[in-house]
Structures are given as C-alpha cells and as structure tokens.
Coordinates of C-alpha atoms in Angstrom, one line a residue:
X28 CA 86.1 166.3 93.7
X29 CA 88.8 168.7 94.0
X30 CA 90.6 170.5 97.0
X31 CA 91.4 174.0 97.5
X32 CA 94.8 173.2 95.9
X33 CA 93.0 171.5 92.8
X34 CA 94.1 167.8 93.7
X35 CA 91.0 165.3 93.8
X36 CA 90.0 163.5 97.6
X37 CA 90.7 160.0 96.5
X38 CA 88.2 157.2 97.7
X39 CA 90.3 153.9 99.1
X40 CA 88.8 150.3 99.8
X41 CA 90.7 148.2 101.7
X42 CA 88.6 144.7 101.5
X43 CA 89.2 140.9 101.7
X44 CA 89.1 138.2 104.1
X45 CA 92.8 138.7 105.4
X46 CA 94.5 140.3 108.7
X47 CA 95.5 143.6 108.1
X48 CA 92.4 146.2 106.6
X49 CA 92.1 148.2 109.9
X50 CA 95.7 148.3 110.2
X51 CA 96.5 149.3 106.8
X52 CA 94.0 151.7 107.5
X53 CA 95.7 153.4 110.4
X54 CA 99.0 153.6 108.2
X55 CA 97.4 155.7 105.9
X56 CA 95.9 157.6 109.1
X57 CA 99.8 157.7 110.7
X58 CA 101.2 158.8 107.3
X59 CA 98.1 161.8 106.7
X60 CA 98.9 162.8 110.2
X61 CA 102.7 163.3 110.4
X62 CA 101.6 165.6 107.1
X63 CA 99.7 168.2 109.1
X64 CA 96.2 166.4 107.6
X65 CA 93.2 166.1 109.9
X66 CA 91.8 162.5 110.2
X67 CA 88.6 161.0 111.8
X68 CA 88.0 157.4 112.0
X69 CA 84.7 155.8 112.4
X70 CA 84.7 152.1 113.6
X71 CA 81.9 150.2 112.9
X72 CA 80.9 146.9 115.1
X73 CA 83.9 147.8 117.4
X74 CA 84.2 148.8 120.6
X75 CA 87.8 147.7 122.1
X76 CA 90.6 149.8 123.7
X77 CA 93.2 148.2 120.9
X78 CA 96.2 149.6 120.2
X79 CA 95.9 151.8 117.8
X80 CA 93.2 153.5 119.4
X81 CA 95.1 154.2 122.3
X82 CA 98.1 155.5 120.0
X83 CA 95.8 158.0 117.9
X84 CA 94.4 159.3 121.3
X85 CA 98.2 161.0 121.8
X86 CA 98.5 162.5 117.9
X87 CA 97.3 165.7 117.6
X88 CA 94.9 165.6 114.3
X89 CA 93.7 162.0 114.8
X90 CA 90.6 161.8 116.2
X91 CA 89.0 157.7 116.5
X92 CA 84.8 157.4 117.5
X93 CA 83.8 153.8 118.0
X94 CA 80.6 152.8 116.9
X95 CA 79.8 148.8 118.2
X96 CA 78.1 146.9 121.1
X97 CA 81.5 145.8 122.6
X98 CA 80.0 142.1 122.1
X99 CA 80.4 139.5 119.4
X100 CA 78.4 140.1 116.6
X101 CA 76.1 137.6 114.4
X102 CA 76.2 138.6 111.5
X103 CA 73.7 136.7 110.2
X104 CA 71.4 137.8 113.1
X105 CA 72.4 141.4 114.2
X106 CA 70.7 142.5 117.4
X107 CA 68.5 145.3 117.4
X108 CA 71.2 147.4 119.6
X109 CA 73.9 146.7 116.7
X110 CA 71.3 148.5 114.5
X111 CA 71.1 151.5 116.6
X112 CA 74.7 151.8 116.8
X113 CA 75.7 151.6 113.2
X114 CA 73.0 154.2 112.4
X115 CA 74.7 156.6 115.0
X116 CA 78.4 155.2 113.4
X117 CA 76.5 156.5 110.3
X118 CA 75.3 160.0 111.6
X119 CA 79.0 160.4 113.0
X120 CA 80.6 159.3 109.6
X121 CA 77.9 162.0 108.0
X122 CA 79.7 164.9 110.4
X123 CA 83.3 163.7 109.7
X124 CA 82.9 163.8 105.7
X125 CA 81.1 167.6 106.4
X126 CA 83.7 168.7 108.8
X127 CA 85.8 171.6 106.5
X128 CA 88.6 170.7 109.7
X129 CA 89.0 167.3 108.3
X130 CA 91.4 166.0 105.5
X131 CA 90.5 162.3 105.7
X132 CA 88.1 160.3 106.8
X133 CA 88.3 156.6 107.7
X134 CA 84.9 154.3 108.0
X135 CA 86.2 151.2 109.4
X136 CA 84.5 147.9 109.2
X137 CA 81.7 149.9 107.1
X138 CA 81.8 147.3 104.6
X139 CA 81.3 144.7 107.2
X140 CA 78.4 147.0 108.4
X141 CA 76.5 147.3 104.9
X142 CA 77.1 143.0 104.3
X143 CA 75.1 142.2 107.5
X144 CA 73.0 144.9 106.4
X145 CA 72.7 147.1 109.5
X146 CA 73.2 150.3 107.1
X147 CA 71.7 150.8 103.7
X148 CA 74.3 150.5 100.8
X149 CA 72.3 154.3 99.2
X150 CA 73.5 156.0 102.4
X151 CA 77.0 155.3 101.7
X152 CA 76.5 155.8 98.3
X153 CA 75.4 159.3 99.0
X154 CA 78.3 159.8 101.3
X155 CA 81.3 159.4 99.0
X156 CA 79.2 160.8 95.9
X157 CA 78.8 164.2 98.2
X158 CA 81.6 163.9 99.9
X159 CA 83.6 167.6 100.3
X160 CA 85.8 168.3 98.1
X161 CA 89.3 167.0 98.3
X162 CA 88.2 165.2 101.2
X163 CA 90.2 161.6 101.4
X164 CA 87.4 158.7 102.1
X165 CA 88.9 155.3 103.1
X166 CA 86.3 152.3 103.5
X167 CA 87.4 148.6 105.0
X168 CA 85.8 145.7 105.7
X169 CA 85.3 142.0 104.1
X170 CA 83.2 142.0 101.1
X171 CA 82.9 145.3 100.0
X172 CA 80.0 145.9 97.6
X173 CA 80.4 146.2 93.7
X174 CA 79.0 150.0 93.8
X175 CA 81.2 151.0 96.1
X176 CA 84.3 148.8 94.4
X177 CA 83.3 150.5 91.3
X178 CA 83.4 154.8 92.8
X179 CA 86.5 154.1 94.5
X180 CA 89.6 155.7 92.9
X181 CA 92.0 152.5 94.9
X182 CA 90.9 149.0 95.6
X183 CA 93.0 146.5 97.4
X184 CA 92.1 143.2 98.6
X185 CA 93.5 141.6 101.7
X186 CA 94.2 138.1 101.5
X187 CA 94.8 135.2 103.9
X188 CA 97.6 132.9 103.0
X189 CA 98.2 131.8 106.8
X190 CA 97.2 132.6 109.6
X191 CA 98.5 131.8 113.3
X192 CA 94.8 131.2 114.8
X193 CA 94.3 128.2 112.3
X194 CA 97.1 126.6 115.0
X195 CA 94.8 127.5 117.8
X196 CA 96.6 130.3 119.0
X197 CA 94.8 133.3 120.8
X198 CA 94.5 136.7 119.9
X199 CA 98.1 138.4 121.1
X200 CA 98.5 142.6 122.3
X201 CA 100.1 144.5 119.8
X202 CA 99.7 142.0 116.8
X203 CA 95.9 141.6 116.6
X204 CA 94.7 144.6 118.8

C-alpha cells in the first residue's frame, strides 16, 4: 500500500514472551512523533495510568485509547466484560487505520487479544489487508498468529533471558509501567 509520496505503510510485529513489546512499541511511536507523523495507539486488555501513557498525553500527535477491564485477566477464561471491551478496542482500531490524520497506528496487546480469542483473527486480517495507504500498522503481543506473521513487512520476537521478577521482585515505576 503506498502513500501520497509513493513509499509503502509497513506492517510491524513485535511478539515473544519477553519484557519490552509495548515499550518497543512506544519507541517507534516517540521516533514517528518527533517526525511530524500522527500516531494512535490502541491498548488491548489494559487499562493503567503507566508511564508512557501519561508521557504521550503531553506530545502533540500522540494520541493513546485504552481498551481493558482494569482487572487481571484469565486468559484461559475471559470474562464476558473483556469481550465487550476488545470489540470496542476493535471498533476504535477500525477508526484509527481510516483516519486520513493518522500516519501510524499501534494495536497493542492485539496479539494477546486474538490468542485468548476475544477478537476474531479475519477482523484483523481485514484490517491490515485494507489498511489506508501508506498507513504504518504495528501489532504486539505474545504469540502472534502465523497469518498475521506472514502479512507483516517486520517481525521481531522478544525474548526472556532473565528477568528480575523470577527473584521475587515487584513490579517497579518507570521500569515496568
């Protein structure tokens, strides 16, 4: 899909079951906006006031909608409200990639959304196959399905080597949210 100035929207995956997706995420976000791009990010199964969210609300061109329960999430067992709010993560995500304003859109955790299966993998499917042209799609989350492995134009896989909460340490401000 090409832009006004003939250059192809790229579609990125940021999977694995490391620390860093969302993060890596919002470099690409930081590094869009201090180029004059436009960037929406959708967060699945998340609704926390971390860090990042409270740094894109000062940038100008960095808009971040949160689409989760605020609670853990089973999933194994999703709760009906979980369902509810991934489908209006999805209509959101739907207005983002449709938005001629935007330059890139980020669906965070979506991966992790379509695995417990509270979306179904042909909506997202249909999202990046009809996304606008020259519009940048970034997709993160564990376990990111083969389809969507295979349309994306830049795959990279996260991976835990070690980890600080294996020595029973808590979550820390600024490091994990």
């Amino acid at each position: 899909m090409l832009s006004s100035d003939g250059r192809k929207g790229l579609v990125i995956v940021i999977t694995g079951h490391g620390k860093g997706k969302t993060t890596a995420a919002f470099g690409q976000a930081m590094r869009a906006v201090g180029h004059g791009l436009r960037v929406q990010v959708i967060q699945f199964l998340k609704k926390v006031e971390s860090g990042e969210v409270r740094a894109a609300s000062r940038l100008e061109g960095l808009t971040v909608k949160q689409f989760g329960t605020g609670d853990f999430v089973d999933l194994d067992q999703p709760e009906p409200r979980e369902f509810e709010m991934a489908r209006l993560g999805l209509e959101a995500a739907r207005k983002a990639v449709e938005d001629p304003q935007t330059d890139m859109v980020i669906l965070d955790e979506i991966n992790t959304a379509l695995c417990c299966r509270l979306l179904p993998l042909p909506d997202i499917l249909f999202l990046i196959n009809n996304r606008r042209p020259g519009l940048h799609l970034i997709l993160t989350g564990r376990d990111a399905p083969v389809e969507i492995i295979e349309l994306a134009d830049t795959v990279s896989e996260i991976v835990e080597i070690k980890h600080h909460h294996s020595r029973g340490d808590t979550a820390r401000k600024g490091i994990e949210y």
